[in-house]
Coordinates of C-alpha atoms in Angstrom, one line a residue:
R965 CA 154.6 -7.9 125.0
F966 CA 156.3 -10.5 121.8
D967 CA 160.5 -11.4 121.6
K968 CA 160.2 -9.7 118.1
N969 CA 163.2 -12.0 116.9
R970 CA 161.6 -15.0 117.7
C971 CA 158.7 -13.7 115.9
E972 CA 160.1 -12.2 113.3
T973 CA 161.8 -16.3 112.9
A974 CA 158.3 -17.8 113.5
L975 CA 156.7 -15.8 111.3
P976 CA 156.0 -15.8 107.5
T977 CA 157.9 -12.6 105.5
Q978 CA 155.1 -11.6 103.9
H979 CA 153.3 -11.2 107.8
N980 CA 157.2 -9.0 109.7
A981 CA 155.3 -5.9 107.8
R982 CA 152.5 -5.9 109.5
L983 CA 154.2 -6.2 112.9
L984 CA 156.4 -3.4 112.2
Q985 CA 153.4 -1.2 111.6
L986 CA 151.5 -2.8 114.9
Q987 CA 155.0 -1.9 116.6
R988 CA 154.5 1.7 115.0
L989 CA 150.3 1.9 116.9
V990 CA 151.9 0.8 120.0
A991 CA 153.9 3.7 120.4
L992 CA 152.0 6.0 118.8
H993 CA 149.0 4.6 121.2
A994 CA 151.9 5.3 124.6
I995 CA 152.8 8.7 123.2
A996 CA 149.0 9.7 122.8
A997 CA 147.1 8.3 125.3
P998 CA 147.3 9.2 128.9
A999 CA 149.2 7.1 131.2
K1000 CA 146.0 7.7 134.1
M1001 CA 142.9 8.1 133.1
A1002 CA 140.5 9.1 136.5
W1003 CA 136.9 7.2 137.7
R1004 CA 134.6 10.1 137.6
R1005 CA 131.0 11.2 136.1
G1006 CA 130.9 11.6 132.4
T1007 CA 134.2 10.1 131.8
Q1008 CA 134.9 7.0 129.5
N1009 CA 137.0 3.7 130.1
Q1010 CA 141.1 4.2 128.5
Q1011 CA 142.1 0.4 129.2
A1012 CA 142.6 -1.0 126.4
G1013 CA 139.8 -3.9 125.3
A1014 CA 137.1 -2.3 127.2
I1015 CA 133.9 -0.9 126.6
R1016 CA 133.8 2.3 127.4
K1017 CA 130.8 3.2 129.6
G1018 CA 128.7 5.2 126.9
H1019 CA 129.3 2.4 124.2
V1020 CA 126.9 0.0 126.8
K1021 CA 124.0 -0.7 124.5
E1022 CA 125.2 -0.1 121.2
F1023 CA 127.0 -3.5 122.8
L1024 CA 124.9 -5.3 124.5
V1025 CA 122.5 -4.7 120.9
P1026 CA 122.7 -6.3 117.8
S1027 CA 125.4 -4.4 115.6
S1028 CA 125.1 -1.9 112.5
K1029 CA 127.6 -4.4 110.9
K1030 CA 125.0 -7.3 111.8
L1031 CA 121.8 -5.4 110.4
A1032 CA 123.2 -3.4 107.3
T1033 CA 122.9 -5.4 103.9
E1034 CA 125.0 -6.8 101.0
E1035 CA 125.0 -3.6 99.4
E1036 CA 125.5 -1.6 103.0
Q1037 CA 129.1 -3.4 103.5
C1038 CA 132.5 -3.2 101.7
A1039 CA 135.7 -3.7 102.4
L1040 CA 139.0 -0.9 100.6
K1041 CA 142.4 -2.9 100.8
V1042 CA 144.2 0.4 103.2
V1043 CA 147.2 2.3 102.5
D1044 CA 148.9 5.0 104.8
A1045 CA 147.7 8.9 103.8
P1046 CA 151.0 11.9 104.7
T1047 CA 147.5 14.0 105.3
Q1048 CA 146.7 15.3 109.5
S1049 CA 142.7 15.4 107.4
A1050 CA 140.1 13.9 109.8
C1051 CA 138.6 12.7 106.8
A1052 CA 139.5 9.3 105.0
Y1053 CA 139.2 9.3 100.9
A1054 CA 138.5 6.3 98.5
R1055 CA 137.3 6.4 94.8
Y1056 CA 133.9 6.9 94.2
R1057 CA 134.1 4.1 91.1
D1058 CA 135.4 1.9 94.5
L1059 CA 132.8 2.0 96.8
P1060 CA 128.9 -0.1 96.3
P1061 CA 125.8 2.2 95.0
A1062 CA 124.2 3.2 99.3
F1063 CA 128.5 3.9 99.6
R1064 CA 127.2 6.3 96.5
D1065 CA 123.8 7.5 96.6
A1066 CA 125.0 8.7 100.4
V1067 CA 127.9 10.6 98.6
D1068 CA 125.4 12.1 96.1
A1069 CA 123.1 13.2 98.7
H1070 CA 125.6 15.2 101.2
G1071 CA 129.1 15.1 99.6
C1072 CA 130.5 12.1 102.1
V1073 CA 129.6 9.2 103.8
H1074 CA 130.0 8.1 107.4
V1075 CA 131.7 4.7 107.9
H1076 CA 132.7 2.9 110.9
F1077 CA 135.2 -0.9 111.2
H1078 CA 134.9 -3.9 113.1
E1079 CA 131.1 -5.0 114.1
H1080 CA 129.7 -1.8 116.3
P1081 CA 130.9 1.3 116.1
A1082 CA 133.5 2.2 118.2
H1083 CA 134.6 5.0 115.3
V1084 CA 132.5 7.2 112.6
Q1085 CA 134.6 7.8 110.3
R1086 CA 133.7 10.5 107.3
L1087 CA 135.1 9.5 103.6
V1088 CA 135.3 11.7 101.1
I1089 CA 136.3 11.4 97.1
D1090 CA 139.1 11.4 95.6
D1091 CA 140.3 9.3 92.1
S1092 CA 144.2 10.1 92.9
I1093 CA 143.7 7.2 95.7
P1094 CA 144.8 4.0 94.7
E1095 CA 142.1 1.5 92.7
G1096 CA 140.3 -0.5 95.5
C1097 CA 142.5 1.2 98.6
I1098 CA 141.1 3.4 101.8
S1099 CA 143.1 6.3 102.5
L1100 CA 144.3 6.8 106.4
N1101 CA 147.2 8.4 108.3
D1102 CA 148.2 7.0 111.6
V1103 CA 145.9 8.3 114.1
Q1104 CA 142.8 7.2 111.2
R1105 CA 144.7 3.6 111.7
L1106 CA 144.6 4.0 115.6
N1107 CA 141.2 4.3 116.3
N1108 CA 139.8 2.8 113.9
R1109 CA 141.4 -0.1 114.9
V1110 CA 142.9 -1.4 112.0
C1111 CA 146.8 -2.0 109.9
V1112 CA 148.4 -1.0 106.2
H1113 CA 147.9 -3.7 104.1
D1114 CA 144.8 -5.0 105.9
A1115 CA 141.0 -5.5 104.1
P1116 CA 138.8 -4.8 106.4
S1117 CA 135.2 -4.7 106.0
M1118 CA 133.8 -1.5 106.2
T1119 CA 129.7 -0.4 107.2
L1120 CA 128.0 2.1 106.1
Y1121 CA 126.7 4.8 109.5
R1122 CA 123.4 5.4 109.8
G1123 CA 123.0 6.4 113.4
R1124 CA 123.1 5.1 117.0
H1125 CA 121.7 0.9 117.3
E1126 CA 120.3 0.6 120.7
A1127 CA 117.3 -0.6 122.6
L1128 CA 115.5 1.2 125.3
D1129 CA 117.2 -0.4 127.5
A1130 CA 119.4 -2.6 127.9
R1131 CA 118.4 -4.0 130.8
E1132 CA 115.7 -5.3 129.4
A1133 CA 117.2 -9.1 127.4
A1134 CA 116.3 -9.4 131.5
I1135 CA 112.0 -9.2 130.5
G1136 CA 111.4 -9.1 127.3
A1137 CA 113.2 -8.5 123.8
T1138 CA 112.3 -4.7 122.1
D1139 CA 113.5 -3.6 118.6
V1140 CA 116.6 -1.9 117.5
V1141 CA 116.4 2.0 117.8
V1142 CA 118.0 3.4 115.1
K1143 CA 118.6 7.3 116.6
P1144 CA 120.4 9.3 114.4
D1145 CA 123.4 11.0 116.3
S1146 CA 122.4 15.0 117.3
E1147 CA 124.3 18.1 116.3
L1148 CA 126.6 19.0 119.1
A1149 CA 126.6 22.9 120.8
A1150 CA 129.8 21.1 122.2
V1151 CA 132.9 19.6 122.3
V1152 CA 136.1 19.8 124.6
F1153 CA 139.6 18.2 123.6
E1154 CA 142.8 17.5 126.1
V1155 CA 145.7 18.4 124.4
R1156 CA 149.4 17.4 124.9
R1157 CA 152.0 17.6 121.9
R1158 CA 153.4 14.1 120.3
D1159 CA 156.6 14.0 120.2
A1160 CA 158.2 14.8 123.5
S1161 CA 160.7 17.7 123.6
K1162 CA 159.9 20.8 126.1
D1163 CA 156.4 22.3 127.0
V1164 CA 155.4 24.8 125.3
S1165 CA 152.4 27.5 125.2
I1166 CA 150.3 27.9 122.9
D1167 CA 146.8 30.3 122.7
A1168 CA 144.1 27.9 123.7
V1169 CA 141.5 30.2 121.7
K1170 CA 144.0 30.1 118.2
L1171 CA 143.6 25.8 118.9
S1172 CA 140.2 25.6 119.8
A1173 CA 138.8 27.0 116.4
S1174 CA 141.7 25.1 113.7
L1175 CA 140.0 21.6 115.9
G1176 CA 137.2 23.3 115.1
K1177 CA 137.7 23.3 111.6
H1178 CA 139.9 20.6 111.7
C1179 CA 136.3 18.2 113.2
F1180 CA 133.9 20.0 111.2
G1181 CA 130.9 17.6 109.6
C1182 CA 132.9 14.8 110.9
V1183 CA 131.0 11.8 113.9
V1184 CA 132.9 12.7 116.7
T1185 CA 133.3 9.5 119.5
V1186 CA 135.1 10.2 123.0
P1187 CA 137.7 9.4 123.3
E1188 CA 139.2 9.8 120.0
V1189 CA 142.9 11.0 118.1
H1190 CA 142.8 14.0 116.8
V1191 CA 146.2 15.3 115.3
L1192 CA 146.8 18.9 113.6
T1193 CA 149.7 21.0 113.5
I1194 CA 150.2 24.2 115.1
D1195 CA 152.9 27.2 115.1
D1196 CA 154.7 23.8 114.0
V1197 CA 153.7 22.3 117.1
V1198 CA 151.8 18.6 116.9
V1199 CA 149.3 18.4 119.4
V1200 CA 147.0 15.1 120.3
A1201 CA 143.9 16.0 121.0
R1202 CA 141.6 13.9 122.4
V1203 CA 137.9 13.9 122.8
V1204 CA 136.8 14.3 125.9
E1205 CA 133.6 14.8 126.4
V1206 CA 130.8 16.6 123.7
R1207 CA 127.4 17.8 124.1
A1208 CA 124.0 17.4 122.9
D1209 CA 123.0 20.9 120.9
R1210 CA 119.5 20.8 121.6
E1211 CA 116.6 23.2 123.4
D1212 CA 115.4 21.9 127.0
D1213 CA 112.3 20.8 125.7
D1214 CA 113.6 19.4 123.0
D1215 CA 114.6 16.5 124.7
E1216 CA 112.0 13.8 123.3
D1217 CA 113.8 11.3 121.9
N1218 CA 117.7 12.5 124.2
D1219 CA 117.1 9.9 127.9
D1220 CA 120.6 8.5 127.5
D1221 CA 123.0 7.9 130.5
D1222 CA 126.1 9.6 129.4
E1223 CA 126.4 11.3 125.7
Y1224 CA 129.7 10.2 123.4
R1225 CA 128.8 10.6 120.1
G1226 CA 128.2 13.4 117.6
V1227 CA 128.2 15.3 114.3
V1228 CA 130.6 18.7 114.8
T1229 CA 129.5 22.1 112.9
A1230 CA 129.4 25.7 112.3
S1231 CA 127.5 26.4 115.7
T1232 CA 129.8 24.0 117.5
A1233 CA 132.0 25.7 119.8
A1234 CA 135.5 24.0 120.6
Y1235 CA 136.6 23.9 124.0
V1236 CA 140.5 22.8 124.8
I1237 CA 142.4 22.5 128.3
T1238 CA 145.6 20.7 129.0
D1239 CA 146.0 16.7 129.6
G1240 CA 147.6 16.8 133.5
A1241 CA 148.9 13.1 133.0
A1242 CA 150.9 14.6 130.1
P1243 CA 154.7 13.7 130.7
P1244 CA 157.1 16.7 131.4
G1245 CA 157.8 18.3 127.2
T1246 CA 155.1 16.4 126.0
R1247 CA 152.5 19.7 127.6
I1248 CA 150.8 22.4 125.9
L1249 CA 150.0 26.2 128.2
L1250 CA 147.5 27.4 127.1
E1251 CA 147.4 30.6 126.5
N1252 CA 143.9 32.8 127.2
G1253 CA 142.1 29.7 127.8
V1254 CA 138.8 30.0 127.9
E1255 CA 136.6 28.6 130.6
V1256 CA 134.7 25.0 130.4
P1257 CA 131.1 25.9 131.0
P1258 CA 129.5 23.6 134.3
K1259 CA 127.2 21.5 133.2
N1260 CA 123.9 22.7 134.8
Q1261 CA 122.2 19.7 135.1
Q1262 CA 120.0 20.6 138.1
V1263 CA 118.3 22.0 135.4
D1264 CA 117.7 18.9 133.5
C1265 CA 118.5 16.1 136.0
V1266 CA 117.0 15.6 139.9
D1267 CA 118.8 12.9 142.2
V1268 CA 116.2 10.8 143.0
T1269 CA 116.7 8.6 146.1
C1270 CA 114.7 5.7 146.7
S1271 CA 114.0 3.7 150.2
D1272 CA 117.3 1.8 150.7
D1273 CA 118.4 5.1 150.1
E1274 CA 119.8 4.5 146.7
V1275 CA 120.0 7.4 144.3
F1276 CA 118.4 8.2 140.6
P1277 CA 119.9 11.2 138.5
V1278 CA 117.9 10.9 136.0
K1279 CA 115.8 12.9 133.5
R1280 CA 113.3 15.0 134.6
A1281 CA 111.0 15.2 131.6
L1282 CA 110.8 11.3 132.1
L1283 CA 109.3 12.0 135.6
R1284 CA 106.6 13.9 133.4
P1285 CA 103.7 11.0 133.3
C1286 CA 104.9 10.4 137.5
L1287 CA 101.7 12.5 139.0
A1288 CA 103.5 12.7 142.3
L1289 CA 106.3 14.3 141.0
T1290 CA 105.2 17.1 139.7
K1291 CA 107.3 19.6 141.5
A1292 CA 110.5 17.8 140.5
A1293 CA 109.8 17.3 136.5
Q1294 CA 108.6 21.2 136.6
A1295 CA 111.2 22.9 138.2
G1296 CA 112.2 26.2 137.7
R1297 CA 109.5 26.1 136.0
G1298 CA 106.1 28.6 136.4
K1299 CA 105.1 28.5 140.3
Y1300 CA 107.9 25.6 141.0
T1301 CA 111.0 27.9 141.0
S1302 CA 113.2 24.8 143.2
A1303 CA 113.6 20.8 143.4
E1304 CA 112.9 20.3 146.6
E1305 CA 115.3 16.5 147.9
I1306 CA 112.9 13.8 146.1
R1307 CA 112.3 10.6 148.0
V1308 CA 110.1 8.2 146.7
P1309 CA 108.9 5.0 148.7
L1310 CA 109.9 2.4 146.8
D1311 CA 113.3 0.0 146.6
C1312 CA 116.1 1.1 143.5
C1313 CA 114.8 -2.2 141.7
T1314 CA 111.7 -1.7 142.0
F1315 CA 112.0 2.4 140.8
D1316 CA 114.7 0.8 138.4
R1317 CA 112.0 -1.3 136.4
V1318 CA 109.5 2.0 137.2
L1319 CA 112.2 3.9 134.3
L1320 CA 112.4 0.2 132.5
Y1321 CA 108.6 1.7 131.5
L1322 CA 109.1 5.2 131.3
Q1323 CA 110.6 5.2 128.4
H1324 CA 109.6 2.6 127.0
E1325 CA 106.9 5.3 127.6
R1326 CA 107.9 8.1 126.3
R1327 CA 109.1 6.1 123.2
G1328 CA 105.3 4.8 122.2
A1329 CA 106.7 1.1 123.2
P1330 CA 104.7 -1.0 124.8
F1331 CA 106.2 -2.0 128.3
R1332 CA 106.4 -5.7 128.0
F1333 CA 107.6 -7.4 132.2
D1334 CA 107.1 -10.0 134.4
P1335 CA 103.6 -11.1 135.2
T1336 CA 104.9 -11.8 138.1
L1337 CA 106.1 -8.6 139.5
A1338 CA 102.7 -6.6 138.5
P1339 CA 101.8 -6.5 142.4
E1340 CA 104.9 -4.4 143.4
L1341 CA 105.1 -2.6 139.9
L1342 CA 101.5 -1.3 140.4
E1343 CA 101.7 0.1 144.1
A1344 CA 105.0 1.6 142.6
A1345 CA 102.4 2.9 139.9
L1346 CA 99.3 4.3 142.6
A1347 CA 102.7 5.6 145.0
L1348 CA 103.8 8.1 142.4
K1349 CA 100.2 8.7 140.3
I1350 CA 101.7 7.0 137.0
R1351 CA 97.8 5.9 135.3
G1352 CA 99.6 4.3 131.6
L1353 CA 101.4 2.0 134.5
E1354 CA 98.5 1.0 137.3
E1355 CA 96.6 0.8 133.6
D1356 CA 99.0 -1.4 132.9
C1357 CA 98.8 -3.9 135.6
R1358 CA 96.1 -4.4 136.7
K1359 CA 95.4 -5.3 133.3
V1360 CA 97.7 -8.8 133.7
L1361 CA 96.2 -9.2 137.4
G1362 CA 92.9 -9.4 136.1
S1363 CA 93.6 -12.0 133.5
F1364 CA 95.5 -13.5 137.5
E1365 CA 92.2 -12.9 138.6
E1366 CA 90.0 -14.3 135.6
R1367 CA 91.7 -17.3 135.3
V1368 CA 91.4 -18.0 139.2
R1369 CA 88.7 -20.5 140.4
K1370 CA 87.1 -19.1 143.5
S1371 CA 85.4 -22.4 144.0
P1372 CA 87.6 -24.9 146.2
I1373 CA 88.6 -28.3 142.9
R1374 CA 88.2 -31.1 143.1
L1375 CA 91.0 -34.2 143.1
D1376 CA 88.9 -36.1 140.9
E1377 CA 88.5 -33.2 138.3
V1378 CA 92.4 -32.8 138.2
R1379 CA 93.0 -37.0 137.7
R1380 CA 89.9 -36.0 134.8
R1381 CA 91.4 -33.4 133.2
N1382 CA 95.7 -35.3 133.6
A1383 CA 93.9 -38.5 132.4
K1384 CA 94.8 -39.2 128.5
G1385 CA 93.4 -37.7 125.3
S1386 CA 92.7 -39.0 122.2
Q1387 CA 95.6 -40.8 119.8
T1388 CA 96.5 -37.7 117.9
T1389 CA 96.0 -35.6 121.5
P1390 CA 98.0 -38.3 124.0
R1391 CA 98.1 -35.9 126.7
G1392 CA 95.2 -33.1 126.6
E1393 CA 95.9 -31.7 129.9
T1394 CA 98.3 -31.8 132.4
W1395 CA 97.8 -30.2 136.2
L1396 CA 100.4 -30.4 139.0
L1397 CA 99.3 -30.7 142.7
L1398 CA 101.6 -28.5 144.8
D1399 CA 100.9 -27.8 149.3
G1400 CA 97.1 -27.7 147.8
M1401 CA 97.2 -25.7 145.1
V1402 CA 96.4 -26.7 141.6
L1403 CA 98.6 -25.9 138.8
D1404 CA 97.9 -25.8 135.0
I1405 CA 101.4 -26.2 133.2
S1406 CA 99.6 -27.6 129.8
R1407 CA 101.1 -25.2 127.6
W1408 CA 104.0 -25.7 129.1
L1409 CA 105.1 -29.2 129.1
S1410 CA 107.1 -28.5 126.6
E1411 CA 109.4 -25.8 127.5
H1412 CA 110.5 -27.5 131.0
P1413 CA 114.4 -28.2 131.0
G1414 CA 114.0 -31.1 132.1
G1415 CA 112.1 -32.4 129.4
D1416 CA 108.3 -33.1 129.0
S1417 CA 108.4 -36.6 130.1
I1418 CA 109.3 -37.3 133.6
I1419 CA 106.4 -34.7 134.8
P1420 CA 103.9 -36.9 133.9
Q1421 CA 105.6 -40.0 133.9
Q1422 CA 106.1 -38.6 138.7
A1423 CA 104.2 -36.4 139.3
L1424 CA 101.4 -36.5 138.4
N1425 CA 97.7 -36.8 140.6
C1426 CA 100.0 -37.2 143.5
D1427 CA 101.5 -33.9 146.1
S1428 CA 104.3 -32.9 143.6
T1429 CA 106.3 -31.1 146.6
V1430 CA 108.7 -33.1 147.3
M1431 CA 110.0 -33.4 144.3
F1432 CA 109.9 -29.7 143.2
E1433 CA 111.9 -29.1 146.6
L1434 CA 114.9 -32.3 145.5
Y1435 CA 114.4 -31.8 141.5
H1436 CA 115.0 -27.6 141.8
V1437 CA 118.0 -25.5 143.4
S1438 CA 117.2 -22.5 143.1
R1439 CA 114.4 -20.3 143.9
Q1440 CA 113.8 -18.7 140.2
S1441 CA 111.2 -21.2 140.2
F1442 CA 109.6 -19.6 142.3
L1443 CA 108.9 -16.9 140.1
Y1444 CA 106.4 -19.6 137.4
L1445 CA 104.3 -20.6 140.0
R1446 CA 101.5 -17.7 139.2
E1447 CA 101.6 -18.3 136.3
F1448 CA 100.0 -21.8 135.9
Y1449 CA 98.0 -21.2 139.5
V1450 CA 94.4 -22.0 138.7
G1451 CA 92.8 -22.4 141.9
E1452 CA 93.3 -24.6 145.0
L1453 CA 92.7 -28.0 146.2
H1454 CA 89.4 -28.7 147.6
P1455 CA 89.9 -29.0 151.8
D1456 CA 88.1 -32.3 151.4
D1457 CA 90.8 -34.6 148.9
L1458 CA 94.0 -32.6 151.0
A1459 CA 93.7 -36.4 152.8
D1460 CA 93.4 -38.7 150.0
V1461 CA 96.3 -36.7 148.1
P1462 CA 99.0 -39.1 148.2
L1463 CA 102.4 -39.4 148.0
P1464 CA 104.6 -40.5 144.2
N1465 CA 104.7 -44.1 143.8
K1466 CA 109.0 -43.5 143.0
L1467 CA 111.4 -41.0 145.3
P1468 CA 114.7 -40.3 144.6
P1469 CA 116.6 -40.9 148.4
G1470 CA 116.7 -38.4 150.5
G1471 CA 112.3 -37.5 149.2
D1472 CA 110.5 -39.5 151.9
G1473 CA 108.2 -38.5 154.3
G1474 CA 107.2 -35.3 152.0
A1475 CA 108.8 -31.7 151.7
S1476 CA 110.6 -30.3 154.7
P1477 CA 108.7 -27.8 156.8
A1478 CA 112.3 -25.2 155.7
F1479 CA 110.8 -26.0 152.1
L1480 CA 107.1 -25.5 152.9
A1481 CA 108.1 -22.3 154.6
E1482 CA 109.8 -20.5 151.9
L1483 CA 107.5 -22.1 149.5
R1484 CA 105.1 -21.0 151.5
R1485 CA 106.6 -16.6 151.1
H1486 CA 106.8 -16.8 147.5
T1487 CA 103.5 -17.9 147.4
R1488 CA 101.5 -14.9 149.5
W1489 CA 99.3 -14.2 146.6
R1490 CA 97.7 -17.3 146.9
L1491 CA 93.5 -17.7 147.8
T1492 CA 93.6 -18.3 151.4
K1493 CA 91.6 -20.1 153.1
E1494 CA 88.2 -17.2 153.7
E1495 CA 88.4 -16.6 150.3
L1496 CA 87.5 -19.6 148.4
V1497 CA 83.5 -19.9 147.6
F1498 CA 82.2 -23.3 148.6
P1499 CA 78.7 -24.0 146.5
A1500 CA 75.6 -23.5 148.3
W1501 CA 73.0 -26.6 148.5
K1502 CA 70.0 -26.6 149.5
S1503 CA 67.6 -29.6 150.2
F1504 CA 64.0 -30.4 148.3

C-alpha cells in the first residue's frame, strides 16, 4: 500500500515513471493471477514473496549467478515490446562472447534475471532493437520481475543448479549438480480472459495448438504467465503443471520431488483447463475440451509407511538397492504383478537418511554422514538389505573398534599425556575424564566454541562431568562424545579422580544424578565392565 501523492512529492521526478510502471504491473498481476490457489500435491505457492515449492532445492544451493563467470553475465536496459511473443529480443553485438556462442550453436540463448532462475527467458536476435537494450513485453517483465528503464544483470542459463538433497547441509556438504532441463511430454495451462467484459467460449483444441506454438523452444516454469490473442480474445494462460518426456526405465537422474520446468518441443502436448477462480466476465468456456490424462503414480511411485506411520512417496527406481523391497521396486514387471502395502521397520528420521543414501548411490556420489548415526543406519541397512550402506556403516564402526582400547586406561597415563610438550608444541595431547570415560579431544580443541584455553585451564586430570553439565545446556553435545572416546578409566583409579579445583556456582558435589542418567542413556555405546580386558599377570 502506498500514497501516490505522497510518493510523488517524496521521490525525484526521474523515479515517477518507474512508480507508474510498478502500478501498472501490480494491476496486471491482479488480473492475471488467480484470486485463490488451493494447496494440493504438485501445486506451487502463488503468494508474493514466498519460495515456490518446486524451487526449494535451487534456492538452497549457490545460485547460478554466483557460479557464473563474467562472460556469462551482462546487463542490458529494458525497453517495452508491443508484441505478445514469448521471446525477448536483443542485438547480437550487445551480447558477451558466451551468449554469442550459444546463439551461434542453437539460434537462441536462455537467460534469467536475479540470483536464482525462478523464470527462464528465451532470448533471440533482432538487430532492430535499440543499442544496449533488451526488449520485453509487459507479461515477460512480470515473469522476470523487472521494469522498463531498469538495466538488471542477466545470467546465461545452462540448467538447474541443485545439491542431491537440500537437507545435506546437516550431515555434510556436496557438490552442486548442473542438470539440463528435460524435454516436456505435456504442459498444462490454466486460462482466463485478460479483460473483464463477458465470459466467452473458445475451442480447446485450437487454443492448445496456439499455446504449444507460442511456447515452442522455450523453457517454461511453473507458474509463469503467457498472453496471446485467439479469435479477438486476449487470453491469459498460466503454466500449472509440466510433465517430463522420459521412458519408465530412463530415470537415473530424475529423482526430484516435483517437476516444475522443462523445454517445450514439437512433440509436447499442450492441455488447457478453465481457471476456476476467475471472476465473472473473465471466464473461458472450453469447447471440444481434451481431458488432461492423470499421472500414473502407481507405476512411478510407491508409498512407504514407516514404523511411526509416516508415509513417504518414493520413486520405485530409488528402491532398487533395497533387496528387501524388490517387489515394490519391480512392481508391474515380470512376476511382480502388483505392489503390496510397503511397511519398513524404521522410524521416519532413519528412513529419511536411508533415502539420502539411495540418492547419492544413484548419482554415484559419496555419502557422508555423522558417525554417531552409524549404528542405526547399519540396522536400517540390515533390515532393508542394502549392501552398500551396510559396508559404509561397518567401515565407520570398524574405525571406532580400532580406536577404542579394550584394556582399562590408568590415571597416570592420562596425566602423562596431558603434560606440556615441547616449546614448539606447548600442549601435545588433551585427554579428558568424563564419568569414567576417557576422551581424546586433542585435534578438536581448536574448534571448541568456548575457546582452546578454558578446557586445559579447568578440566584436565579431574572429573569434568560437572563442568560438562553446567556449560553444555544443549544435549547436542552428547552426539560428539563417541568421536572422542578412547576407552574407560581403570576401576581402581576412579576413586582417585578429583573434582575440578574451581567450580562455578551450583557445581559443588559433582554432577547431578539426573544428568548422569541422561549422559549414560546417550552413551550406551561405551564399553561395559564385562567388555573390558584386564591384563593377566603371572608370577615366576
